């Protein structure tokens, strides 16, 4: 084989490798949802850096403000046509849902223990499954449903086992107090947002979806941020800027995942984020996983990856 033929063959292999990421398929969807978990953990680390001093509502505002700032040059470079959309009403609805979810989340966190918050947050995939059936007409087999429920049981092992008072934890959940209601509302809104994103991804460009939800959420967040305003330092501004860029990447990769395969098929893989959080917590903050975390992981991992066979 000539040198030119070898070079051409190598180029074709590289193109074939990169084209795989843009194809539709179950494995592509799983890949992108795991990337979402990675970037989400990076954003959690940044939030932890700035959230110690700045109010949560202000951090949330800057997250979406800088998401707009980092997207704007890309939108301008593509010309006026990139700002055109036939679905501005849907974008407004997406922004309302996301902002409402963030507000409910912020309130709920102040009213119930963090253990309860963590558990309720992980009910989003449970809400996604029936919504995918009702709104997207997706077929959800018994295997996917069982795998998701088993994964959630693994989450309960980690959260309840890691709490200092399991009885108090269960009381907070079963008494269904206002904090619990706020958290459940947040999870339902996040699930609805996932469903709308899945429907919109075939009608609107990824860039347009990213820009308008960031712009809308920024607009909704201005006044709440003003009421609790604290001027960030230079370092905090840098972290907030990275947080906004990370928010764009999360949505971009999430939309790639939704375009590749069914939302319901990806729901169990949201649990991978917990494992990544444990790893980063150990590496960056010297947080040693408890025995309950390890037991929970042995439940979560098999149930998560078993879904690949169905």
PDB file of C-alpha atoms in Angstrom:
ATOM      1  CA  UNK A   1       0.000   0.000   0.000  1.00  0.00           C
ATOM      2  CA  UNK A   2       1.388   3.401  -0.979  1.00  0.00           C
ATOM      3  CA  UNK A   3       2.045   6.151   1.553  1.00  0.00           C
ATOM      4  CA  UNK A   4      -0.801   8.209   0.093  1.00  0.00           C
ATOM      5  CA  UNK A   5      -3.224   5.291   0.396  1.00  0.00           C
ATOM      6  CA  UNK A   6      -2.190   4.737   4.026  1.00  0.00           C
ATOM      7  CA  UNK A   7      -2.737   8.415   4.788  1.00  0.00           C
ATOM      8  CA  UNK A   8      -6.179   8.339   3.175  1.00  0.00           C
ATOM      9  CA  UNK A   9      -7.073   5.190   5.112  1.00  0.00           C
ATOM     10  CA  UNK A  10      -6.030   6.770   8.415  1.00  0.00           C
ATOM     11  CA  UNK A  11      -8.043   9.910   7.648  1.00  0.00           C
ATOM     12  CA  UNK A  12     -11.117   7.812   6.857  1.00  0.00           C
ATOM     13  CA  UNK A  13     -10.735   5.959  10.157  1.00  0.00           C
ATOM     14  CA  UNK A  14     -10.537   9.236  12.066  1.00  0.00           C
ATOM     15  CA  UNK A  15     -13.604  10.587  10.264  1.00  0.00           C
ATOM     16  CA  UNK A  16     -15.460   7.357  10.976  1.00  0.00           C
ATOM     17  CA  UNK A  17     -14.534   7.603  14.659  1.00  0.00           C
ATOM     18  CA  UNK A  18     -15.771  11.192  15.025  1.00  0.00           C
ATOM     19  CA  UNK A  19     -18.912  10.562  12.964  1.00  0.00           C
ATOM     20  CA  UNK A  20     -19.980   7.953  15.530  1.00  0.00           C
ATOM     21  CA  UNK A  21     -20.664  10.714  18.074  1.00  0.00           C
ATOM     22  CA  UNK A  22     -23.135  12.426  15.722  1.00  0.00           C
ATOM     23  CA  UNK A  23     -25.080   9.278  14.906  1.00  0.00           C
ATOM     24  CA  UNK A  24     -28.377   8.297  16.514  1.00  0.00           C
ATOM     25  CA  UNK A  25     -28.375   5.229  18.709  1.00  0.00           C
ATOM     26  CA  UNK A  26     -28.665   3.922  22.241  1.00  0.00           C
ATOM     27  CA  UNK A  27     -24.918   3.856  22.941  1.00  0.00           C
ATOM     28  CA  UNK A  28     -24.501   7.405  21.647  1.00  0.00           C
ATOM     29  CA  UNK A  29     -27.288   8.571  23.945  1.00  0.00           C
ATOM     30  CA  UNK A  30     -25.681   6.834  26.927  1.00  0.00           C
ATOM     31  CA  UNK A  31     -22.302   8.379  26.095  1.00  0.00           C
ATOM     32  CA  UNK A  32     -23.711  11.907  25.997  1.00  0.00           C
ATOM     33  CA  UNK A  33     -25.734  11.509  29.191  1.00  0.00           C
ATOM     34  CA  UNK A  34     -22.595  10.358  31.027  1.00  0.00           C
ATOM     35  CA  UNK A  35     -20.755  13.409  29.663  1.00  0.00           C
ATOM     36  CA  UNK A  36     -23.636  15.488  31.051  1.00  0.00           C
ATOM     37  CA  UNK A  37     -22.983  13.932  34.468  1.00  0.00           C
ATOM     38  CA  UNK A  38     -19.281  14.806  34.247  1.00  0.00           C
ATOM     39  CA  UNK A  39     -19.870  18.454  33.339  1.00  0.00           C
ATOM     40  CA  UNK A  40     -22.650  18.702  35.923  1.00  0.00           C
ATOM     41  CA  UNK A  41     -20.219  17.596  38.616  1.00  0.00           C
ATOM     42  CA  UNK A  42     -17.732  20.215  37.448  1.00  0.00           C
ATOM     43  CA  UNK A  43     -20.451  22.837  37.797  1.00  0.00           C
ATOM     44  CA  UNK A  44     -21.321  21.536  41.268  1.00  0.00           C
ATOM     45  CA  UNK A  45     -17.685  22.034  42.270  1.00  0.00           C
ATOM     46  CA  UNK A  46     -17.759  25.615  40.945  1.00  0.00           C
ATOM     47  CA  UNK A  47     -21.050  26.249  42.739  1.00  0.00           C
ATOM     48  CA  UNK A  48     -19.522  24.995  45.957  1.00  0.00           C
ATOM     49  CA  UNK A  49     -16.641  27.449  45.495  1.00  0.00           C
ATOM     50  CA  UNK A  50     -18.878  30.508  45.082  1.00  0.00           C
ATOM     51  CA  UNK A  51     -21.941  29.396  47.047  1.00  0.00           C
ATOM     52  CA  UNK A  52     -20.243  29.696  50.402  1.00  0.00           C
ATOM     53  CA  UNK A  53     -20.602  33.491  50.321  1.00  0.00           C
ATOM     54  CA  UNK A  54     -22.989  34.453  47.511  1.00  0.00           C
ATOM     55  CA  UNK A  55     -26.766  33.846  47.859  1.00  0.00           C
ATOM     56  CA  UNK A  56     -28.125  30.899  45.803  1.00  0.00           C
ATOM     57  CA  UNK A  57     -30.533  33.111  43.833  1.00  0.00           C
ATOM     58  CA  UNK A  58     -27.643  35.336  42.770  1.00  0.00           C
ATOM     59  CA  UNK A  59     -25.512  32.345  41.769  1.00  0.00           C
ATOM     60  CA  UNK A  60     -28.427  30.975  39.727  1.00  0.00           C
ATOM     61  CA  UNK A  61     -28.886  34.337  37.991  1.00  0.00           C
ATOM     62  CA  UNK A  62     -25.218  34.634  37.036  1.00  0.00           C
ATOM     63  CA  UNK A  63     -25.185  31.020  35.851  1.00  0.00           C
ATOM     64  CA  UNK A  64     -27.715  31.868  33.143  1.00  0.00           C
ATOM     65  CA  UNK A  65     -26.488  35.424  32.540  1.00  0.00           C
ATOM     66  CA  UNK A  66     -23.018  34.166  31.634  1.00  0.00           C
ATOM     67  CA  UNK A  67     -24.601  31.366  29.623  1.00  0.00           C
ATOM     68  CA  UNK A  68     -26.130  34.111  27.459  1.00  0.00           C
ATOM     69  CA  UNK A  69     -22.830  36.014  27.326  1.00  0.00           C
ATOM     70  CA  UNK A  70     -20.844  32.967  26.165  1.00  0.00           C
ATOM     71  CA  UNK A  71     -23.466  32.028  23.561  1.00  0.00           C
ATOM     72  CA  UNK A  72     -23.959  35.505  22.120  1.00  0.00           C
ATOM     73  CA  UNK A  73     -20.721  35.611  20.032  1.00  0.00           C
ATOM     74  CA  UNK A  74     -21.638  32.268  18.464  1.00  0.00           C
ATOM     75  CA  UNK A  75     -25.145  33.502  17.645  1.00  0.00           C
ATOM     76  CA  UNK A  76     -23.805  36.746  16.130  1.00  0.00           C
ATOM     77  CA  UNK A  77     -21.213  34.884  14.040  1.00  0.00           C
ATOM     78  CA  UNK A  78     -23.996  32.849  12.437  1.00  0.00           C
ATOM     79  CA  UNK A  79     -25.957  35.957  11.463  1.00  0.00           C
ATOM     80  CA  UNK A  80     -29.437  37.237  12.166  1.00  0.00           C
ATOM     81  CA  UNK A  81     -31.013  33.995  11.034  1.00  0.00           C
ATOM     82  CA  UNK A  82     -29.700  32.264  14.162  1.00  0.00           C
ATOM     83  CA  UNK A  83     -31.955  34.478  16.309  1.00  0.00           C
ATOM     84  CA  UNK A  84     -35.080  33.578  14.352  1.00  0.00           C
ATOM     85  CA  UNK A  85     -37.404  31.028  15.884  1.00  0.00           C
ATOM     86  CA  UNK A  86     -40.950  29.869  15.234  1.00  0.00           C
ATOM     87  CA  UNK A  87     -41.257  28.539  18.764  1.00  0.00           C
ATOM     88  CA  UNK A  88     -40.685  31.558  21.025  1.00  0.00           C
ATOM     89  CA  UNK A  89     -43.731  30.614  23.071  1.00  0.00           C
ATOM     90  CA  UNK A  90     -42.296  27.167  23.759  1.00  0.00           C
ATOM     91  CA  UNK A  91     -38.946  28.718  24.677  1.00  0.00           C
ATOM     92  CA  UNK A  92     -40.758  30.973  27.144  1.00  0.00           C
ATOM     93  CA  UNK A  93     -42.476  27.917  28.618  1.00  0.00           C
ATOM     94  CA  UNK A  94     -39.129  26.129  28.924  1.00  0.00           C
ATOM     95  CA  UNK A  95     -37.683  29.171  30.700  1.00  0.00           C
ATOM     96  CA  UNK A  96     -40.632  29.362  33.093  1.00  0.00           C
ATOM     97  CA  UNK A  97     -40.325  25.658  33.919  1.00  0.00           C
ATOM     98  CA  UNK A  98     -36.581  25.881  34.510  1.00  0.00           C
ATOM     99  CA  UNK A  99     -36.802  29.045  36.587  1.00  0.00           C
ATOM    100  CA  UNK A 100     -39.733  27.634  38.568  1.00  0.00           C
ATOM    101  CA  UNK A 101     -37.762  24.470  39.233  1.00  0.00           C
ATOM    102  CA  UNK A 102     -34.779  26.476  40.476  1.00  0.00           C
ATOM    103  CA  UNK A 103     -36.960  28.643  42.741  1.00  0.00           C
ATOM    104  CA  UNK A 104     -38.753  25.607  44.215  1.00  0.00           C
ATOM    105  CA  UNK A 105     -35.396  23.912  44.677  1.00  0.00           C
ATOM    106  CA  UNK A 106     -33.919  26.944  46.453  1.00  0.00           C
ATOM    107  CA  UNK A 107     -36.879  27.181  48.840  1.00  0.00           C
ATOM    108  CA  UNK A 108     -37.068  23.432  49.510  1.00  0.00           C
ATOM    109  CA  UNK A 109     -33.390  23.220  50.399  1.00  0.00           C
ATOM    110  CA  UNK A 110     -33.943  25.688  53.252  1.00  0.00           C
ATOM    111  CA  UNK A 111     -36.874  23.735  54.733  1.00  0.00           C
ATOM    112  CA  UNK A 112     -35.846  20.062  54.816  1.00  0.00           C
ATOM    113  CA  UNK A 113     -32.606  18.172  55.592  1.00  0.00           C
ATOM    114  CA  UNK A 114     -30.077  17.751  52.792  1.00  0.00           C
ATOM    115  CA  UNK A 115     -30.554  13.956  52.940  1.00  0.00           C
ATOM    116  CA  UNK A 116     -34.217  14.426  52.056  1.00  0.00           C
ATOM    117  CA  UNK A 117     -33.269  16.925  49.333  1.00  0.00           C
ATOM    118  CA  UNK A 118     -30.845  14.457  47.737  1.00  0.00           C
ATOM    119  CA  UNK A 119     -33.381  11.643  47.709  1.00  0.00           C
ATOM    120  CA  UNK A 120     -36.203  13.732  46.272  1.00  0.00           C
ATOM    121  CA  UNK A 121     -33.888  15.187  43.619  1.00  0.00           C
ATOM    122  CA  UNK A 122     -33.239  11.704  42.310  1.00  0.00           C
ATOM    123  CA  UNK A 123     -36.936  11.092  41.689  1.00  0.00           C
ATOM    124  CA  UNK A 124     -36.713  13.064  38.421  1.00  0.00           C
ATOM    125  CA  UNK A 125     -36.158   9.889  36.320  1.00  0.00           C
ATOM    126  CA  UNK A 126     -39.186   8.319  38.006  1.00  0.00           C
ATOM    127  CA  UNK A 127     -41.318  11.253  36.810  1.00  0.00           C
ATOM    128  CA  UNK A 128     -39.718  11.157  33.348  1.00  0.00           C
ATOM    129  CA  UNK A 129     -40.778   7.559  32.673  1.00  0.00           C
ATOM    130  CA  UNK A 130     -44.582   8.062  32.777  1.00  0.00           C
ATOM    131  CA  UNK A 131     -44.278  11.478  31.107  1.00  0.00           C
ATOM    132  CA  UNK A 132     -42.348   9.918  28.218  1.00  0.00           C
ATOM    133  CA  UNK A 133     -45.186   7.444  27.742  1.00  0.00           C
ATOM    134  CA  UNK A 134     -47.950  10.082  27.922  1.00  0.00           C
ATOM    135  CA  UNK A 135     -46.365  12.988  26.023  1.00  0.00           C
ATOM    136  CA  UNK A 136     -43.858  11.285  23.713  1.00  0.00           C
ATOM    137  CA  UNK A 137     -45.666   7.974  23.165  1.00  0.00           C
ATOM    138  CA  UNK A 138     -42.444   6.152  23.977  1.00  0.00           C
ATOM    139  CA  UNK A 139     -42.646   2.470  24.797  1.00  0.00           C
ATOM    140  CA  UNK A 140     -41.259   1.761  28.262  1.00  0.00           C
ATOM    141  CA  UNK A 141     -40.715  -1.939  28.845  1.00  0.00           C
ATOM    142  CA  UNK A 142     -40.956  -3.636  32.216  1.00  0.00           C
ATOM    143  CA  UNK A 143     -37.178  -4.149  32.198  1.00  0.00           C
ATOM    144  CA  UNK A 144     -36.465  -0.403  31.994  1.00  0.00           C
ATOM    145  CA  UNK A 145     -39.020   0.361  34.666  1.00  0.00           C
ATOM    146  CA  UNK A 146     -37.660  -2.263  37.059  1.00  0.00           C
ATOM    147  CA  UNK A 147     -34.050  -1.185  36.434  1.00  0.00           C
ATOM    148  CA  UNK A 148     -34.907   2.432  37.223  1.00  0.00           C
ATOM    149  CA  UNK A 149     -36.759   1.511  40.419  1.00  0.00           C
ATOM    150  CA  UNK A 150     -33.907  -0.738  41.578  1.00  0.00           C
ATOM    151  CA  UNK A 151     -31.453   2.079  40.911  1.00  0.00           C
ATOM    152  CA  UNK A 152     -33.578   4.398  43.030  1.00  0.00           C
ATOM    153  CA  UNK A 153     -33.489   1.822  45.856  1.00  0.00           C
ATOM    154  CA  UNK A 154     -29.709   1.969  45.655  1.00  0.00           C
ATOM    155  CA  UNK A 155     -29.892   5.736  46.028  1.00  0.00           C
ATOM    156  CA  UNK A 156     -32.026   5.306  49.150  1.00  0.00           C
ATOM    157  CA  UNK A 157     -29.387   2.998  50.636  1.00  0.00           C
ATOM    158  CA  UNK A 158     -26.705   5.647  50.080  1.00  0.00           C
ATOM    159  CA  UNK A 159     -28.699   8.611  51.387  1.00  0.00           C
ATOM    160  CA  UNK A 160     -30.505   7.016  54.334  1.00  0.00           C
ATOM    161  CA  UNK A 161     -27.469   4.992  55.381  1.00  0.00           C
ATOM    162  CA  UNK A 162     -25.309   8.102  55.295  1.00  0.00           C
ATOM    163  CA  UNK A 163     -27.677  10.147  57.463  1.00  0.00           C
ATOM    164  CA  UNK A 164     -27.083  10.648  61.144  1.00  0.00           C
ATOM    165  CA  UNK A 165     -30.716   9.963  61.997  1.00  0.00           C
ATOM    166  CA  UNK A 166     -32.636   7.703  59.614  1.00  0.00           C
ATOM    167  CA  UNK A 167     -35.820   7.993  61.696  1.00  0.00           C
ATOM    168  CA  UNK A 168     -35.820  11.787  61.352  1.00  0.00           C
ATOM    169  CA  UNK A 169     -35.137  11.424  57.650  1.00  0.00           C
ATOM    170  CA  UNK A 170     -38.137   9.132  57.134  1.00  0.00           C
ATOM    171  CA  UNK A 171     -40.321  11.471  59.191  1.00  0.00           C
ATOM    172  CA  UNK A 172     -39.440  14.417  56.944  1.00  0.00           C
ATOM    173  CA  UNK A 173     -40.440  12.411  53.879  1.00  0.00           C
ATOM    174  CA  UNK A 174     -43.647  10.860  55.252  1.00  0.00           C
ATOM    175  CA  UNK A 175     -45.032  14.001  56.919  1.00  0.00           C
ATOM    176  CA  UNK A 176     -45.029  15.653  53.475  1.00  0.00           C
ATOM    177  CA  UNK A 177     -44.197  19.091  54.863  1.00  0.00           C
ATOM    178  CA  UNK A 178     -43.924  22.260  52.773  1.00  0.00           C
ATOM    179  CA  UNK A 179     -40.258  21.686  52.005  1.00  0.00           C
ATOM    180  CA  UNK A 180     -41.061  18.266  50.581  1.00  0.00           C
ATOM    181  CA  UNK A 181     -43.803  19.782  48.423  1.00  0.00           C
ATOM    182  CA  UNK A 182     -41.400  22.388  47.025  1.00  0.00           C
ATOM    183  CA  UNK A 183     -38.821  19.718  46.182  1.00  0.00           C
ATOM    184  CA  UNK A 184     -41.382  17.471  44.490  1.00  0.00           C
ATOM    185  CA  UNK A 185     -42.612  20.450  42.450  1.00  0.00           C
ATOM    186  CA  UNK A 186     -39.019  21.152  41.399  1.00  0.00           C
ATOM    187  CA  UNK A 187     -38.505  17.546  40.299  1.00  0.00           C
ATOM    188  CA  UNK A 188     -41.755  17.506  38.310  1.00  0.00           C
ATOM    189  CA  UNK A 189     -40.745  20.748  36.575  1.00  0.00           C
ATOM    190  CA  UNK A 190     -37.293  19.361  35.740  1.00  0.00           C
ATOM    191  CA  UNK A 191     -38.923  16.231  34.308  1.00  0.00           C
ATOM    192  CA  UNK A 192     -41.343  18.314  32.221  1.00  0.00           C
ATOM    193  CA  UNK A 193     -38.389  20.334  30.954  1.00  0.00           C
ATOM    194  CA  UNK A 194     -36.688  17.113  29.832  1.00  0.00           C
ATOM    195  CA  UNK A 195     -39.825  16.041  27.952  1.00  0.00           C
ATOM    196  CA  UNK A 196     -40.209  19.402  26.177  1.00  0.00           C
ATOM    197  CA  UNK A 197     -36.515  19.386  25.256  1.00  0.00           C
ATOM    198  CA  UNK A 198     -36.988  15.970  23.664  1.00  0.00           C
ATOM    199  CA  UNK A 199     -39.935  17.230  21.575  1.00  0.00           C
ATOM    200  CA  UNK A 200     -38.182  20.468  20.604  1.00  0.00           C
ATOM    201  CA  UNK A 201     -34.858  18.949  19.599  1.00  0.00           C
ATOM    202  CA  UNK A 202     -36.339  17.794  16.277  1.00  0.00           C
ATOM    203  CA  UNK A 203     -37.960  21.181  15.545  1.00  0.00           C
ATOM    204  CA  UNK A 204     -35.359  23.713  16.640  1.00  0.00           C
ATOM    205  CA  UNK A 205     -31.601  24.001  16.404  1.00  0.00           C
ATOM    206  CA  UNK A 206     -29.577  23.090  19.467  1.00  0.00           C
ATOM    207  CA  UNK A 207     -28.020  26.568  19.521  1.00  0.00           C
ATOM    208  CA  UNK A 208     -31.413  28.277  19.482  1.00  0.00           C
ATOM    209  CA  UNK A 209     -32.713  26.064  22.297  1.00  0.00           C
ATOM    210  CA  UNK A 210     -29.658  26.844  24.409  1.00  0.00           C
ATOM    211  CA  UNK A 211     -29.760  30.592  23.809  1.00  0.00           C
ATOM    212  CA  UNK A 212     -33.439  31.259  24.408  1.00  0.00           C
ATOM    213  CA  UNK A 213     -33.748  29.215  27.585  1.00  0.00           C
ATOM    214  CA  UNK A 214     -30.666  30.978  28.992  1.00  0.00           C
ATOM    215  CA  UNK A 215     -32.051  34.387  27.974  1.00  0.00           C
ATOM    216  CA  UNK A 216     -35.510  33.683  29.374  1.00  0.00           C
ATOM    217  CA  UNK A 217     -34.245  32.293  32.663  1.00  0.00           C
ATOM    218  CA  UNK A 218     -31.899  35.269  33.054  1.00  0.00           C
ATOM    219  CA  UNK A 219     -34.841  37.638  32.589  1.00  0.00           C
ATOM    220  CA  UNK A 220     -36.915  35.790  35.184  1.00  0.00           C
ATOM    221  CA  UNK A 221     -33.988  35.774  37.626  1.00  0.00           C
ATOM    222  CA  UNK A 222     -33.065  39.474  37.587  1.00  0.00           C
ATOM    223  CA  UNK A 223     -35.415  40.698  40.305  1.00  0.00           C
ATOM    224  CA  UNK A 224     -34.890  37.788  42.761  1.00  0.00           C
ATOM    225  CA  UNK A 225     -31.120  38.250  42.431  1.00  0.00           C
ATOM    226  CA  UNK A 226     -31.473  41.999  43.043  1.00  0.00           C
ATOM    227  CA  UNK A 227     -33.306  41.394  46.329  1.00  0.00           C
ATOM    228  CA  UNK A 228     -30.366  39.416  47.770  1.00  0.00           C
ATOM    229  CA  UNK A 229     -27.517  41.115  45.900  1.00  0.00           C
ATOM    230  CA  UNK A 230     -23.892  40.817  47.048  1.00  0.00           C
ATOM    231  CA  UNK A 231     -21.175  42.100  44.715  1.00  0.00           C
ATOM    232  CA  UNK A 232     -18.929  39.177  43.647  1.00  0.00           C
ATOM    233  CA  UNK A 233     -15.146  39.384  43.865  1.00  0.00           C
ATOM    234  CA  UNK A 234     -12.953  39.001  40.761  1.00  0.00           C
ATOM    235  CA  UNK A 235     -12.324  35.319  41.526  1.00  0.00           C
ATOM    236  CA  UNK A 236     -16.040  34.751  42.053  1.00  0.00           C
ATOM    237  CA  UNK A 237     -16.794  36.423  38.724  1.00  0.00           C
ATOM    238  CA  UNK A 238     -14.373  34.022  37.010  1.00  0.00           C
ATOM    239  CA  UNK A 239     -15.997  31.009  38.647  1.00  0.00           C
ATOM    240  CA  UNK A 240     -19.459  32.331  37.765  1.00  0.00           C
ATOM    241  CA  UNK A 241     -18.378  32.804  34.147  1.00  0.00           C
ATOM    242  CA  UNK A 242     -17.149  29.197  34.010  1.00  0.00           C
ATOM    243  CA  UNK A 243     -20.414  28.144  35.628  1.00  0.00           C
ATOM    244  CA  UNK A 244     -22.346  29.807  32.802  1.00  0.00           C
ATOM    245  CA  UNK A 245     -20.182  28.181  30.136  1.00  0.00           C
ATOM    246  CA  UNK A 246     -20.656  24.846  31.881  1.00  0.00           C
ATOM    247  CA  UNK A 247     -24.430  25.351  31.893  1.00  0.00           C
ATOM    248  CA  UNK A 248     -24.307  25.692  28.103  1.00  0.00           C
ATOM    249  CA  UNK A 249     -22.279  22.514  27.761  1.00  0.00           C
ATOM    250  CA  UNK A 250     -24.677  20.585  30.006  1.00  0.00           C
ATOM    251  CA  UNK A 251     -27.683  21.549  27.888  1.00  0.00           C
ATOM    252  CA  UNK A 252     -25.803  20.971  24.614  1.00  0.00           C
ATOM    253  CA  UNK A 253     -24.764  17.452  25.617  1.00  0.00           C
ATOM    254  CA  UNK A 254     -28.215  16.757  27.080  1.00  0.00           C
ATOM    255  CA  UNK A 255     -29.871  17.689  23.783  1.00  0.00           C
ATOM    256  CA  UNK A 256     -27.367  15.483  21.939  1.00  0.00           C
ATOM    257  CA  UNK A 257     -28.396  12.597  24.186  1.00  0.00           C
ATOM    258  CA  UNK A 258     -32.115  13.250  23.636  1.00  0.00           C
ATOM    259  CA  UNK A 259     -31.587  13.415  19.872  1.00  0.00           C
ATOM    260  CA  UNK A 260     -29.773  10.066  19.925  1.00  0.00           C
ATOM    261  CA  UNK A 261     -32.287   7.871  21.766  1.00  0.00           C
ATOM    262  CA  UNK A 262     -35.412   7.698  23.969  1.00  0.00           C
ATOM    263  CA  UNK A 263     -35.586   9.864  27.088  1.00  0.00           C
ATOM    264  CA  UNK A 264     -36.892   6.922  29.119  1.00  0.00           C
ATOM    265  CA  UNK A 265     -33.901   4.789  28.105  1.00  0.00           C
ATOM    266  CA  UNK A 266     -31.518   7.424  29.460  1.00  0.00           C
ATOM    267  CA  UNK A 267     -33.320   7.975  32.775  1.00  0.00           C
ATOM    268  CA  UNK A 268     -31.428   5.270  34.750  1.00  0.00           C
ATOM    269  CA  UNK A 269     -28.060   6.715  33.732  1.00  0.00           C
ATOM    270  CA  UNK A 270     -28.759   9.871  35.744  1.00  0.00           C
ATOM    271  CA  UNK A 271     -27.699   7.784  38.751  1.00  0.00           C
ATOM    272  CA  UNK A 272     -24.126   7.689  37.422  1.00  0.00           C
ATOM    273  CA  UNK A 273     -23.815  11.283  38.604  1.00  0.00           C
ATOM    274  CA  UNK A 274     -23.854  10.112  42.224  1.00  0.00           C
ATOM    275  CA  UNK A 275     -20.876   7.836  41.643  1.00  0.00           C
ATOM    276  CA  UNK A 276     -18.959  10.641  39.942  1.00  0.00           C
ATOM    277  CA  UNK A 277     -19.819  12.996  42.805  1.00  0.00           C
ATOM    278  CA  UNK A 278     -18.371  10.497  45.275  1.00  0.00           C
ATOM    279  CA  UNK A 279     -15.176  10.210  43.248  1.00  0.00           C
ATOM    280  CA  UNK A 280     -14.689  13.980  42.903  1.00  0.00           C
ATOM    281  CA  UNK A 281     -15.567  14.496  46.556  1.00  0.00           C
ATOM    282  CA  UNK A 282     -12.794  12.102  47.547  1.00  0.00           C
ATOM    283  CA  UNK A 283     -10.203  13.496  45.118  1.00  0.00           C
ATOM    284  CA  UNK A 284     -10.877  17.203  45.672  1.00  0.00           C
ATOM    285  CA  UNK A 285     -12.341  17.493  49.162  1.00  0.00           C
ATOM    286  CA  UNK A 286     -11.011  14.360  50.930  1.00  0.00           C
ATOM    287  CA  UNK A 287     -14.551  13.071  51.444  1.00  0.00           C
ATOM    288  CA  UNK A 288     -14.270   9.329  52.073  1.00  0.00           C
ATOM    289  CA  UNK A 289     -17.269   7.278  50.856  1.00  0.00           C
ATOM    290  CA  UNK A 290     -19.046   5.360  53.626  1.00  0.00           C
ATOM    291  CA  UNK A 291     -19.866   1.650  53.544  1.00  0.00           C
ATOM    292  CA  UNK A 292     -23.439   2.638  52.663  1.00  0.00           C
ATOM    293  CA  UNK A 293     -22.191   4.491  49.596  1.00  0.00           C
ATOM    294  CA  UNK A 294     -20.332   1.382  48.458  1.00  0.00           C
ATOM    295  CA  UNK A 295     -23.352  -0.860  49.104  1.00  0.00           C
ATOM    296  CA  UNK A 296     -25.564   1.559  47.199  1.00  0.00           C
ATOM    297  CA  UNK A 297     -23.095   1.610  44.324  1.00  0.00           C
ATOM    298  CA  UNK A 298     -23.242  -2.183  44.022  1.00  0.00           C
ATOM    299  CA  UNK A 299     -26.995  -1.825  43.519  1.00  0.00           C
ATOM    300  CA  UNK A 300     -26.910   1.213  41.246  1.00  0.00           C
ATOM    301  CA  UNK A 301     -24.218   0.131  38.782  1.00  0.00           C
ATOM    302  CA  UNK A 302     -25.709  -3.258  37.762  1.00  0.00           C
ATOM    303  CA  UNK A 303     -29.242  -1.871  37.517  1.00  0.00           C
ATOM    304  CA  UNK A 304     -28.034   1.071  35.444  1.00  0.00           C
ATOM    305  CA  UNK A 305     -26.065  -0.941  32.920  1.00  0.00           C
ATOM    306  CA  UNK A 306     -28.489  -3.880  32.784  1.00  0.00           C
ATOM    307  CA  UNK A 307     -30.871  -1.612  30.883  1.00  0.00           C
ATOM    308  CA  UNK A 308     -28.445  -1.673  27.939  1.00  0.00           C
ATOM    309  CA  UNK A 309     -29.559  -5.221  27.137  1.00  0.00           C
ATOM    310  CA  UNK A 310     -33.253  -4.336  26.868  1.00  0.00           C
TER     311      UNK A 310
END
